[in-house]
Amino acid sequence: MGRAAAAGGGAGGALRWFPWLGLCFWAAGAAAARGTDSGEVLPESIPSAPGTLPHFIEEPDDAYIIKSNPIALRCKARPAMQIFFKCNGEWVHQNEHVSEESLDESSGLRVREVFINVTRQQVEDFHGPEDYWCQCVAWSHLGTSKSRKASVRIAYLRKNFEQDPQGREVPIEGMIVLHCRPPEGVPAAEVEWLKNEEPIDSEQDENIDTRADHNLIIRQARLSDSGNYTCMAANIVAKRRSLSATVVVYVNGGWSSWTEWSACNVRCGRGWQKRSRTCTNPAPLNGGAFCEGMSVQKITCTSLCPVDGSWEVWSEWSVCSPECEHLRIRECTAPPPRNGGKFCEGLSQESRNCTDGLCILGIENASDIALYSGLGAAVVAVAVLVIGITLYRRSQSDYGVDVIDSSALTGGFQTFNFKTVRQGNSLLLNSAMQPDLTVSRTYSGPICLQDPLDKELMTESSLFNPLSDIKVKVQSSFMVSLGVSERAEYHGKNHSGTFPHGNNRNFSTVHPRNKTPYIQNLSSLPTRTELRTTGVFGHLGGRLVMPNTGVSLLIPHGAIPEENSWEIYMSINQGEPSLQSDGLEVLLSPEVTCGPPDMIVTTPFALTIPHCADVSSEHWNIHLKKRTQQGKWEEVMSVEDESTSCYCLLDPFACHVLLDSFGTYALTGEPITDCAVKQLKVAVFGCMSCNSLDYNLRVYCVDNTPCAFQEVVSDERHQGGQLLEEPKLLHFKGNTFSLQISVLDIPPFLWRIKPFTACQEVPFSRVWCSNRQPLHCAFSLERYTPTTTQLSCKICIRQLKGHEQILQVQTSILESERETITFFTQEDSTFPAQPGPKAFKIPYSIRQRICATFDTPNAKGKDWQMLAQKNSINRNLSYFATQSSPSAVILNLWEARHQHDGDLDSLACALEEIGRTHTKFSNITESQLDEADFNYSRQNGL
């Protein structure tokens, strides 16, 4: 057979000679250039000479076409006489093969290596059920061998991630999982994580795992794990970068251990101990929550008071000794010193001469003895004579009022019949008046308790039952000095009944059977049960004021949502308080209600409530209480405690409370020591009685709150009473001692007070809980003649072992001549409801600049905390830290405290001390201060 190809087999067919095989194959078509173009079919196997099958030393690998660059597939086998590539089931043309042949020196076998190139176009033009693939077929004398199929794919990587990681805020030691789904690509992209642009090596940090579905897992978060995390995806084509995710690991604050209890704050008696803790275990970091609960705890304590020793009374003098001396002794047992008290000072034994210097030791003769005996007898005789004369004179005269034994009359009322017998006397105002021997008047009134140790008024049974048959004659001592024999004859009888607390408002005459002290309450008067005011407020806020009561409500700007408005009301309970005190707890303020209760505010509002406590944390434990819907009272907080739910700022006369909800609130106090002080307002009113000669004085002791005094004023106006002297403050201690009220320095020739009514005593419990009802005592004066129109006297109000006040009365009983004393200033009664910007002292534009300045943290500490400190707000700063704008809440509190003065100069000075006002506040020009809203503020108290 020759090299030339012979025709045959049909049209288009040809026999092709393969010299390297020594065989001839039929090829259909024109020229069998390549199986893919001419339909040439190569045999799957070729007969070969004896030998071994080809063994592939190198098989084609999977390959990726990057962009438009072709890839080379490579195949190497031995022994191999020929190698061809077959792609997608079709033979690759021989001309596209590049082959190299070599001899393996160790085995002597022929080694053949073949390369082909696959282009992007070839892969894109293939539309088969599977990827584009190629395979090597090698021939040897023994037969053929096939290599593995190598796939060829076009490589790419899309731009957008299927899922970007999201930022997280997690607590310390919490688990962090950041999800990342890389873009679609061929081959699949590999994921790498970056933290703050630095690669993360999970093999070096066992706490981090990046193997699970490309996600980043931090098992236990640490503070160092905070940062910006980025997911990086890459393959052989490109790299893609995800959006950064910020991870914040925060630390919630934790309380430190409690400190030891402090020593009792008082040396003796009832006091308090406290202990504290700080929010530093750990301190809140990266926006972590502040500690919840109280940082200070207080408990009451009782220390034994040292009792200093005191001497017993001296014993009787001993018998005169031969040395003309006698002795007496005393012991330190009344009481003996206890609990470290001091021993008695002074001598326990005393001696003196018992013969007044006439000691008989030096007398040598009997004549001297007789002389001294006669002198002694003369002295005794003179003493007996003086005593006899005194007893005789006393038996011939009546007892005066000033020497009568008040212990037999104390605590009740009896009827006294005074029959007036007037004699001519040059000292009387009208001596020409004829004596009226038939005039008889009946007086009745309380008896003053003379014993200061009495704590409660004596009962009628122990005082008057023994007096049924006693007759006492009473004569006024100052009338005796004038030569006027005005006598009163008292017939003691046992009357039944008690003093009625009814509607009897006639203070000049009291029914004879009334025996209890004349301490009358105003409960019988027709009084209002509550004071009430309303106003409509919107987004701009405003102020609601209860005139002349000290109660006000500040609605901050923005507390009510825009396009909304509410009718807000405020009332004061003037009836019986619904808050029932327990134990030593007393009500220190009025019960104030604000509403509507279902209204929701976005910023705390400020409620100002007056109180009557002399503020001192050492003596008072003051609580804010709220009435529930069921009518029960529950404690909101103690004023000295720390809370994030509300804030209390206690000023000397009012408490300013920042609240989030409306309701009924009141202040109560528990005295810690006997030095706890309630401030009482004492005032005296006067009016004429039905009898034209009588004039009534009424002395009031009420809690020092404007609303309590306003109730008294309202009642006095109803009765026609007039304020006779400016009210004064009395500091009433919680030492259980009673209150005494007395009338002094009455003009003796013009006025007289009804017998036994010049002094009245009020038990401690009635005064200490006087918030229940206004407390007053009444005194009735009588003129001697209708021509007397001027009255001057003193009213003494004092607490036994406590404070004392004197009210000087100097008035005319005629209304046309009386000088009017103003009850209240009218500073807050003109505009009870002030909506909008004009209700605030600080202009809104300036307020915004202050908030923008101090709400921003500063490394030097010039932030809202220093603003609070400069405004005397040094406690419970954690409350402001929870607010969105701490500076705005601090300024709201400033507005509530300065509603009457509005001292912007002091605020400006405080800001200048901080050091920021040089650029933030001092740039306010005079033209800005002349704006309408600020001008209005200056007119209202600046």
mmCIF file of C-alpha atoms in Angstrom, residues 192 399 530 536 589 606 759 778 821 862 868:
data_model
loop_
_atom_site.group_PDB
_atom_site.id
_atom_site.type_symbol
_atom_site.label_atom_id
_atom_site.label_comp_id
_atom_site.label_asym_id
_atom_site.label_seq_id
_atom_site.Cartn_x
_atom_site.Cartn_y
_atom_site.Cartn_z
ATOM 1 C CA GLU A 192 -11.196 37.218 54.189
ATOM 2 C CA TYR A 399 -57.432 86.978 147.389
ATOM 3 C CA GLU A 530 -60.071 72.420 96.473
ATOM 4 C CA VAL A 536 -54.585 75.040 77.254
ATOM 5 C CA SER A 589 -47.018 70.167 101.832
ATOM 6 C CA ALA A 606 -41.509 70.589 86.526
ATOM 7 C CA CYS A 759 -52.700 82.572 128.411
ATOM 8 C CA ALA A 778 -59.241 83.321 120.492
ATOM 9 C CA ILE A 821 -52.105 95.223 105.770
ATOM 10 C CA LYS A 862 -17.020 71.588 80.392
ATOM 11 C CA ALA A 868 -25.581 71.516 86.755
#
